[in-house]
Coordinates of C-alpha atoms and ligand atoms in Angstrom, one line a residue:
M326 CA -13.1 -31.6 18.5
N327 CA -12.9 -35.3 18.1
D328 CA -10.2 -37.5 19.8
L329 CA -8.1 -37.8 16.7
A330 CA -7.9 -34.1 16.2
Q331 CA -7.1 -33.6 19.9
L332 CA -4.4 -36.3 19.6
S333 CA -2.8 -34.6 16.6
L334 CA -2.7 -31.3 18.4
N335 CA -0.9 -32.8 21.3
H336 CA 2.2 -32.6 19.1
V337 CA 1.7 -29.0 18.0
N338 CA 2.6 -26.1 20.3
T339 CA -0.7 -24.2 19.9
L340 CA -1.6 -21.0 21.7
S341 CA -5.3 -21.9 21.5
R342 CA -7.6 -24.7 20.3
P343 CA -7.6 -23.8 16.7
S344 CA -10.5 -26.1 15.6
D345 CA -12.8 -24.4 18.1
L346 CA -11.6 -20.8 17.5
R347 CA -14.4 -18.5 16.5
I348 CA -14.6 -14.8 15.6
T349 CA -16.6 -12.8 18.2
D350 CA -15.9 -9.1 17.4
M351 CA -14.2 -6.6 15.1
R352 CA -13.2 -3.1 16.1
V353 CA -11.1 -0.2 14.7
A354 CA -8.8 2.6 15.7
E355 CA -8.7 5.4 13.1
I356 CA -5.3 7.2 13.3
E357 CA -3.6 10.0 11.3
G358 CA 0.0 11.0 10.6
A359 CA 1.8 7.6 10.4
P360 CA 2.3 9.0 7.8
F361 CA -1.2 9.3 6.4
R362 CA -4.7 8.3 7.6
S363 CA -5.4 4.6 8.2
A364 CA -7.6 2.4 10.4
L365 CA -6.0 -0.2 12.6
L366 CA -8.2 -3.3 12.9
K367 CA -8.7 -5.9 15.6
I368 CA -10.6 -9.2 15.2
Y369 CA -11.4 -10.8 18.5
T370 CA -12.0 -14.5 19.3
N371 CA -13.6 -16.7 21.8
Q372 CA -10.2 -17.9 23.0
G373 CA -8.7 -14.5 23.9
I374 CA -6.4 -14.2 21.0
V375 CA -6.7 -11.1 18.8
G376 CA -5.8 -10.6 15.2
L377 CA -4.3 -7.4 13.9
G378 CA -5.0 -5.9 10.5
E379 CA -5.1 -2.4 8.9
V380 CA -7.3 -0.6 6.4
R381 CA -5.3 1.1 3.6
D382 CA -4.0 4.7 3.9
G383 CA -6.8 7.1 2.8
A384 CA -9.5 4.4 2.9
S385 CA -12.7 4.4 5.0
A386 CA -12.9 2.0 8.0
T387 CA -16.4 1.3 6.8
Y388 CA -14.9 -1.0 4.1
A389 CA -13.9 -3.3 6.9
L390 CA -16.7 -2.9 9.3
M391 CA -19.4 -3.8 6.8
L392 CA -17.8 -7.2 6.6
K393 CA -18.2 -8.0 10.3
S394 CA -21.6 -9.6 10.0
R395 CA -20.2 -12.0 7.3
L396 CA -17.4 -13.1 9.8
L397 CA -19.0 -13.4 13.2
G398 CA -19.0 -17.0 14.5
E399 CA -16.5 -18.2 11.8
N400 CA -13.2 -19.9 12.4
P401 CA -10.5 -17.3 11.4
C402 CA -8.1 -20.1 10.5
D403 CA -10.2 -20.8 7.4
I404 CA -8.5 -17.8 5.7
D405 CA -9.1 -18.6 2.1
R406 CA -12.7 -19.7 2.6
L407 CA -13.5 -16.4 4.4
F408 CA -11.5 -14.4 1.9
R409 CA -13.6 -15.8 -1.0
R410 CA -16.8 -15.0 0.9
I411 CA -15.9 -11.3 1.4
K412 CA -13.8 -10.6 -1.7
Q413 CA -16.9 -9.4 -3.7
F414 CA -16.9 -6.4 -1.4
G415 CA -13.4 -5.2 -2.3
G416 CA -12.4 -3.1 -5.3
H417 CA -9.4 -1.3 -6.8
G418 CA -7.6 1.5 -5.0
R419 CA -8.8 2.2 -1.5
Q420 CA -11.9 0.0 -2.0
G421 CA -9.7 -3.0 -1.5
G422 CA -8.8 -1.8 2.0
G423 CA -11.5 -3.6 4.0
V424 CA -11.2 -7.0 2.5
S425 CA -7.4 -6.8 2.8
A426 CA -7.4 -5.6 6.4
V427 CA -9.6 -8.5 7.4
E428 CA -7.3 -11.0 5.5
L429 CA -4.3 -9.7 7.3
A430 CA -6.0 -10.2 10.7
L431 CA -7.0 -13.7 9.8
W432 CA -3.4 -14.7 9.0
D433 CA -2.3 -13.1 12.3
L434 CA -4.9 -15.2 14.1
A435 CA -4.1 -18.4 12.4
G436 CA -0.4 -17.9 13.1
K437 CA -1.1 -17.1 16.7
A438 CA -3.5 -20.1 17.1
Y439 CA -0.9 -22.6 15.7
G440 CA 2.2 -20.8 17.0
V441 CA 3.7 -20.2 13.5
P442 CA 5.0 -17.1 11.8
V443 CA 3.1 -16.0 8.7
Y444 CA 6.1 -16.4 6.4
Q445 CA 6.4 -20.0 7.4
M446 CA 2.8 -20.7 6.5
L447 CA 3.5 -19.1 3.1
G448 CA 6.2 -21.7 2.4
G449 CA 9.2 -20.3 4.3
K450 CA 11.9 -17.8 3.6
F451 CA 14.0 -16.8 0.6
R452 CA 15.9 -14.3 2.7
D453 CA 16.2 -13.2 6.4
K454 CA 16.1 -9.5 5.8
V455 CA 13.8 -7.3 3.8
R456 CA 15.3 -4.5 1.8
I457 CA 13.5 -1.2 2.4
Y458 CA 13.2 1.6 -0.1
C459 CA 12.8 5.0 1.4
D460 CA 10.2 7.3 -0.2
T461 CA 10.9 11.0 0.0
D462 CA 8.2 13.4 -1.1
A463 CA 9.7 16.2 -3.1
T464 CA 8.1 19.3 -1.7
V465 CA 11.0 21.6 -2.7
P466 CA 11.6 22.8 -6.3
S467 CA 15.3 22.1 -6.2
G468 CA 17.1 18.9 -7.2
L469 CA 20.1 19.8 -5.0
E470 CA 17.9 20.2 -2.0
T471 CA 16.0 16.9 -2.6
G472 CA 19.4 15.3 -3.2
K473 CA 20.5 16.4 0.2
R474 CA 17.4 14.9 1.8
L475 CA 17.9 11.6 0.0
K476 CA 21.6 11.6 1.1
E477 CA 20.4 11.9 4.7
R478 CA 18.4 8.7 4.0
M479 CA 21.5 7.0 2.7
D480 CA 23.4 8.0 5.8
L481 CA 20.7 6.2 7.8
G482 CA 21.6 3.0 5.9
F483 CA 19.0 3.0 3.2
T484 CA 20.2 1.2 0.0
F485 CA 17.2 2.1 -2.2
L486 CA 15.4 5.4 -2.7
K487 CA 12.4 6.9 -4.4
M488 CA 11.5 10.5 -5.1
D489 CA 8.9 12.5 -7.1
L490 CA 9.6 14.0 -10.5
G491 CA 6.9 15.8 -12.5
L492 CA 4.2 18.4 -12.6
M493 CA 4.6 19.3 -9.0
Q494 CA 8.2 20.6 -9.4
I495 CA 7.5 22.8 -12.4
V496 CA 3.9 23.8 -12.3
D497 CA 4.6 27.2 -10.8
T498 CA 7.2 28.1 -13.4
P499 CA 5.7 29.8 -16.5
G500 CA 6.3 28.1 -19.9
T501 CA 6.8 24.6 -18.5
V502 CA 3.4 23.0 -19.1
V503 CA 0.9 23.1 -22.0
A504 CA -2.5 23.2 -20.4
P505 CA -6.1 24.1 -21.4
G506 CA -6.9 27.4 -19.7
G507 CA -7.6 27.1 -16.0
S508 CA -7.0 23.4 -15.8
L509 CA -3.8 23.8 -13.7
N510 CA -5.5 25.8 -11.0
G511 CA -6.3 22.7 -9.0
Y512 CA -2.7 21.6 -9.0
R513 CA -1.3 25.1 -8.3
S514 CA -3.3 25.9 -5.3
H515 CA -3.2 22.4 -3.7
P516 CA -6.7 23.1 -2.2
E517 CA -7.3 21.5 1.2
H518 CA -10.4 19.5 1.8
G519 CA -11.7 21.9 4.5
T520 CA -14.1 21.2 7.3
G521 CA -17.0 23.4 6.5
T522 CA -20.4 21.7 6.4
S523 CA -22.5 24.2 4.4
L524 CA -23.6 23.2 0.9
A525 CA -21.2 25.8 -0.6
D526 CA -18.3 24.2 1.4
R527 CA -19.3 20.7 0.1
R528 CA -19.5 22.0 -3.5
R529 CA -16.0 23.4 -3.2
R530 CA -14.7 20.0 -2.0
N531 CA -16.5 18.3 -4.8
A532 CA -14.8 20.6 -7.3
T533 CA -11.4 19.6 -5.9
Y534 CA -12.5 16.0 -6.1
D535 CA -13.3 16.4 -9.8
V536 CA -9.8 17.9 -10.5
H537 CA -8.1 15.0 -9.0
N538 CA -10.2 12.4 -10.7
V539 CA -9.7 13.4 -14.3
R540 CA -7.7 10.6 -15.9
H541 CA -4.4 11.5 -17.6
P542 CA -5.6 11.1 -21.3
F543 CA -8.3 13.7 -20.7
T544 CA -6.5 16.5 -18.9
G545 CA -4.8 17.9 -22.0
L546 CA -1.6 18.5 -20.0
N547 CA 1.8 18.2 -21.7
F548 CA 5.3 19.1 -20.7
T549 CA 7.0 21.7 -22.8
E550 CA 10.7 21.4 -23.8
R551 CA 11.4 23.9 -21.1
G552 CA 9.5 21.8 -18.6
L553 CA 11.4 18.7 -19.6
D554 CA 14.7 20.6 -19.3
M555 CA 13.9 21.6 -15.8
L556 CA 12.9 18.0 -14.8
E557 CA 16.1 16.6 -16.4
Q558 CA 18.2 19.2 -14.5
Y559 CA 16.4 18.2 -11.3
I560 CA 17.3 14.5 -11.5
A561 CA 20.8 15.4 -12.7
E562 CA 21.3 17.5 -9.6
V563 CA 19.9 14.7 -7.4
R564 CA 22.4 12.3 -8.9
T565 CA 25.3 14.7 -8.3
V566 CA 24.5 14.5 -4.6
I567 CA 23.6 10.9 -4.1
G568 CA 25.9 9.4 -6.8
D569 CA 25.2 7.1 -9.7
E570 CA 25.1 3.8 -7.9
I571 CA 22.1 3.8 -5.6
P572 CA 18.8 2.7 -7.1
L573 CA 16.4 5.7 -7.4
A574 CA 12.8 5.1 -8.3
I575 CA 10.6 7.9 -9.7
D576 CA 6.9 8.6 -8.8
H577 CA 4.2 11.2 -9.2
L578 CA 4.7 12.6 -12.7
G579 CA 1.3 14.2 -12.5
H580 CA -1.8 13.6 -14.6
I581 CA 0.1 14.2 -17.9
S582 CA -0.4 12.5 -21.3
L583 CA 1.2 9.2 -22.2
Q584 CA 3.3 11.1 -24.8
S585 CA 4.7 13.4 -22.2
G586 CA 5.5 10.4 -20.0
I587 CA 7.4 8.9 -22.9
R588 CA 9.3 12.1 -23.5
L589 CA 10.3 12.4 -19.8
A590 CA 11.3 8.8 -19.7
K591 CA 13.6 9.2 -22.7
R592 CA 15.2 12.3 -21.1
I593 CA 16.0 10.5 -17.8
E594 CA 17.2 7.2 -19.2
K595 CA 20.8 8.2 -18.7
Y596 CA 20.3 8.6 -15.0
A597 CA 19.2 4.9 -14.8
P598 CA 16.1 5.2 -12.6
A599 CA 15.1 2.0 -10.8
W600 CA 11.6 2.4 -12.3
L601 CA 9.1 5.0 -13.4
E602 CA 5.8 4.6 -11.5
D603 CA 2.2 5.0 -12.4
V604 CA 2.9 7.2 -15.5
I605 CA -0.8 6.6 -16.5
P606 CA -3.7 4.8 -14.9
W607 CA -3.0 1.1 -14.7
Q608 CA -6.2 0.2 -16.6
Y609 CA -4.7 1.3 -19.9
T610 CA -2.9 -1.9 -20.7
D611 CA -2.2 -1.1 -24.4
Q612 CA -0.8 2.3 -23.5
Y613 CA 1.5 0.6 -20.9
R614 CA 2.8 -1.6 -23.7
Q615 CA 3.5 1.5 -25.8
L616 CA 5.2 3.2 -22.9
Q617 CA 7.5 0.3 -22.0
Q618 CA 8.4 -0.3 -25.7
A619 CA 9.3 3.4 -26.1
T620 CA 11.9 3.6 -23.3
T621 CA 14.6 1.6 -21.5
V622 CA 13.5 2.9 -18.1
P623 CA 11.8 0.0 -16.2
I624 CA 8.0 0.8 -16.1
C625 CA 6.2 0.0 -12.9
T626 CA 2.5 0.0 -11.7
G627 CA 0.2 -1.9 -9.3
E628 CA -0.5 -0.1 -6.0
D629 CA -4.1 0.3 -6.9
I630 CA -4.9 -3.1 -8.4
Y631 CA -7.3 -5.4 -6.5
L632 CA -6.8 -9.1 -7.0
K633 CA -4.3 -11.1 -9.1
E634 CA -6.3 -11.0 -12.3
G635 CA -5.7 -7.2 -12.6
F636 CA -1.9 -7.8 -12.9
E637 CA -2.0 -10.5 -15.6
P638 CA -2.7 -8.2 -18.7
L639 CA 0.0 -5.8 -17.6
L640 CA 2.6 -8.6 -17.2
K641 CA 1.7 -9.7 -20.7
A642 CA 2.0 -6.1 -21.9
G643 CA 5.7 -6.2 -20.8
I644 CA 5.9 -3.9 -17.7
S645 CA 9.2 -4.4 -15.8
V646 CA 8.3 -4.1 -12.1
I647 CA 5.0 -4.7 -10.3
H648 CA 4.2 -2.7 -7.2
P649 CA 1.2 -4.2 -5.3
D650 CA 0.0 -2.9 -2.0
L651 CA -1.1 -5.7 0.4
L652 CA -3.9 -3.4 1.7
T653 CA -5.4 -3.2 -1.8
T654 CA -4.6 -6.5 -3.5
G655 CA -6.7 -8.6 -1.1
G656 CA -4.0 -9.2 1.4
I657 CA -1.1 -11.6 2.2
L658 CA -2.0 -14.7 0.1
E659 CA -3.1 -12.8 -2.9
T660 CA 0.1 -10.8 -3.0
K661 CA 2.2 -13.9 -2.7
K662 CA 0.3 -15.3 -5.7
I663 CA 0.8 -12.0 -7.6
G664 CA 4.5 -12.1 -6.9
D665 CA 4.8 -15.7 -8.1
M666 CA 2.8 -14.9 -11.3
A667 CA 5.1 -12.0 -12.0
Q668 CA 8.1 -14.2 -11.5
D669 CA 6.8 -16.5 -14.2
H670 CA 6.9 -13.5 -16.6
G671 CA 10.4 -12.5 -15.5
V672 CA 9.2 -9.5 -13.6
A673 CA 10.3 -8.2 -10.2
M674 CA 8.0 -7.3 -7.3
A675 CA 8.4 -4.2 -5.2
I676 CA 5.8 -3.6 -2.5
H677 CA 3.9 -0.4 -1.9
M678 CA 3.3 0.4 1.8
A679 CA 2.4 3.7 3.5
E680 CA 0.8 2.8 6.9
S681 CA 1.7 1.5 10.4
P682 CA 3.9 -1.3 11.5
I683 CA 1.0 -3.7 11.1
A684 CA 0.8 -3.2 7.3
C685 CA 4.6 -3.1 7.2
M686 CA 5.0 -6.5 9.0
A687 CA 2.4 -8.1 6.8
A688 CA 4.3 -6.9 3.7
A689 CA 7.6 -8.0 5.3
H690 CA 6.3 -11.6 5.7
V691 CA 5.3 -11.7 2.0
A692 CA 8.7 -10.1 1.1
V693 CA 10.8 -12.8 2.7
A694 CA 8.6 -15.6 1.3
T695 CA 8.5 -14.5 -2.4
E696 CA 11.5 -15.1 -4.5
N697 CA 11.3 -12.2 -7.0
F698 CA 10.8 -9.5 -4.2
M699 CA 13.0 -6.4 -4.8
A700 CA 12.2 -3.8 -2.1
L701 CA 9.5 -2.7 0.3
E702 CA 8.4 0.9 0.6
Y703 CA 8.8 2.9 3.8
H704 CA 7.2 6.3 4.1
S705 CA 7.6 7.0 7.8
V706 CA 11.2 7.8 8.4
D707 CA 10.3 11.2 9.7
V708 CA 7.4 10.0 12.0
D709 CA 9.1 9.7 15.4
W710 CA 6.2 7.7 17.0
W711 CA 5.8 5.1 14.2
D712 CA 7.8 2.4 16.0
D713 CA 5.9 3.0 19.2
I714 CA 2.4 2.2 17.6
V715 CA 2.9 -1.5 18.4
S716 CA 4.8 -3.6 21.0
G717 CA 6.8 -6.7 20.6
L718 CA 8.9 -5.7 17.6
P719 CA 12.6 -4.5 17.5
K720 CA 13.0 -0.7 17.8
P721 CA 13.6 0.7 15.4
L722 CA 12.0 -1.8 13.2
V723 CA 13.9 -0.5 10.1
T724 CA 17.6 -0.8 10.9
D725 CA 20.3 0.1 8.4
G726 CA 17.7 0.0 5.6
F727 CA 16.4 -3.5 6.4
I728 CA 13.8 -5.2 8.4
T729 CA 14.6 -8.6 10.1
V730 CA 11.4 -10.6 10.3
P731 CA 11.0 -12.2 13.8
D732 CA 10.1 -15.9 14.3
K733 CA 7.2 -15.0 16.5
P734 CA 3.7 -16.3 15.7
G735 CA 1.4 -14.5 13.2
L736 CA 2.7 -11.1 12.1
G737 CA 5.0 -11.1 15.1
I738 CA 3.4 -8.1 16.9
D739 CA 2.3 -8.4 20.5
D740 CA -0.3 -5.6 20.6
V741 CA -1.1 -2.0 19.6
V742 CA 0.0 0.6 22.2
D743 CA -3.2 2.4 23.0
E744 CA -1.5 5.4 24.8
V745 CA 0.5 6.1 21.6
I746 CA -2.3 6.0 19.1
A747 CA -4.8 7.8 21.3
G748 CA -2.8 11.0 20.7
H749 CA -3.1 10.6 16.9
L750 CA -6.7 10.1 16.1
Q751 CA -8.4 11.2 12.9
R752 CA -10.4 14.4 13.0
G753 CA -13.8 13.8 14.4
V754 CA -12.9 10.4 16.0
T755 CA -13.7 10.3 19.7
G756 CA -12.1 7.0 20.8
I757 CA -10.4 3.7 19.9
W758 CA -11.7 0.2 19.8
Q759 CA -15.2 1.4 20.3
P760 CA -18.2 -1.0 20.1
T761 CA -19.3 -1.8 16.5
D762 CA -22.6 -3.6 17.4
R763 CA -24.4 -1.6 14.6
W764 CA -22.5 -3.8 12.1
D765 CA -23.4 -7.1 13.7
D766 CA -26.5 -7.7 11.6
E767 CA -25.7 -5.7 8.5
Y768 CA -27.3 -7.7 5.7
S769 CA -27.8 -8.1 2.0
W770 CA -28.4 -11.1 -0.2
D771 CA -24.8 -11.4 -1.1
R772 CA -25.0 -13.9 -4.0
T773 CA -23.9 -12.4 -7.3
W774 CA -25.6 -14.9 -9.5
S775 CA -28.9 -16.8 -9.7
Ligands
MG1085 MG1 3.1 5.6 -6.0

């Protein structure tokens, strides 16, 4: 560092010498049940400070580890430069998980190095508290029962709710779904992945894989009038328990046709849902235009879109709410850019999140620093060890349905509590923060042009 740089830093309360900070290592801890499977990420430096990130729920830690060789020796404060170097290795859905995890950890390191919270580096706050929406999986075929569960969330202070409404609630009732013969079996039996290692076991798993990867227009599934009656009754019963005033978003319709999505949307308009989510794959922009033009229910998508450019056609098509996940978009800065772009189109941003307090805090920093933010997802209200995964945050982190973002550097988290996560490792994982030397020299000629 030259004298001038040193002189300027004399006026900054840094926790390290940021100009000389270098990445020395990257390790993961793969956990399960908080509420799903995710990999916590640590990026280590030559000055003792450690950055925290997280690979998205359901994604492989390999997506992050394969980036290690591209980052060793670099200054983590060069967030955007390093992001542009690795962004070619991200993709939609879970494939964005590695790049995004790294990006989060770089922001945490930059914040810790300079002693500044992430939200401040994004331009400061629009609000002090982040409104949380509480997701509640509908595993019971009764609207009254689901209503009671949602009411319990309201009693905890939540001011915004989400539930499932679709194929799952009616598939076991005859006469509710038009389906090509046998095509519902995969949904009815909810086959588990299983652990067998024979070729027959692997073939069974692949058959399940295929069922879940047929896109909506190709399944041939449609709701019957009886099916629609049942779904309408379901949400009517929920509203009788929770009342008419609290926002209630709807997710997981099942892999049904666009036309069935429109018919369901029209049926439930009178219950004023906050939004209808992922009715069809987000890639079908023109079908999203048809869907939104056919109903007054706000149409929402976005949790599987990598990078800002994936959102632009949907905003132009007229969707009402975007729903990015920081662990797919490419991370903190990309999500802030996506939110600002949506605001230019008059569209609100909710944020999808289904992981540990690390992902949650990253989302919370973006949420306070983005004007059109509406609500942040929380999926772990029933996970009693969720708050204990990290140290240095208020407990419980979600209080009366809101998160207050602390003024501490970076994401605001002190550390991961190893004793807690060690009891919740993914199947087959034998330890946490184990050496990752095998990724130190991973190599390909990365340039995508000549
Ligand atoms: Mg969803």
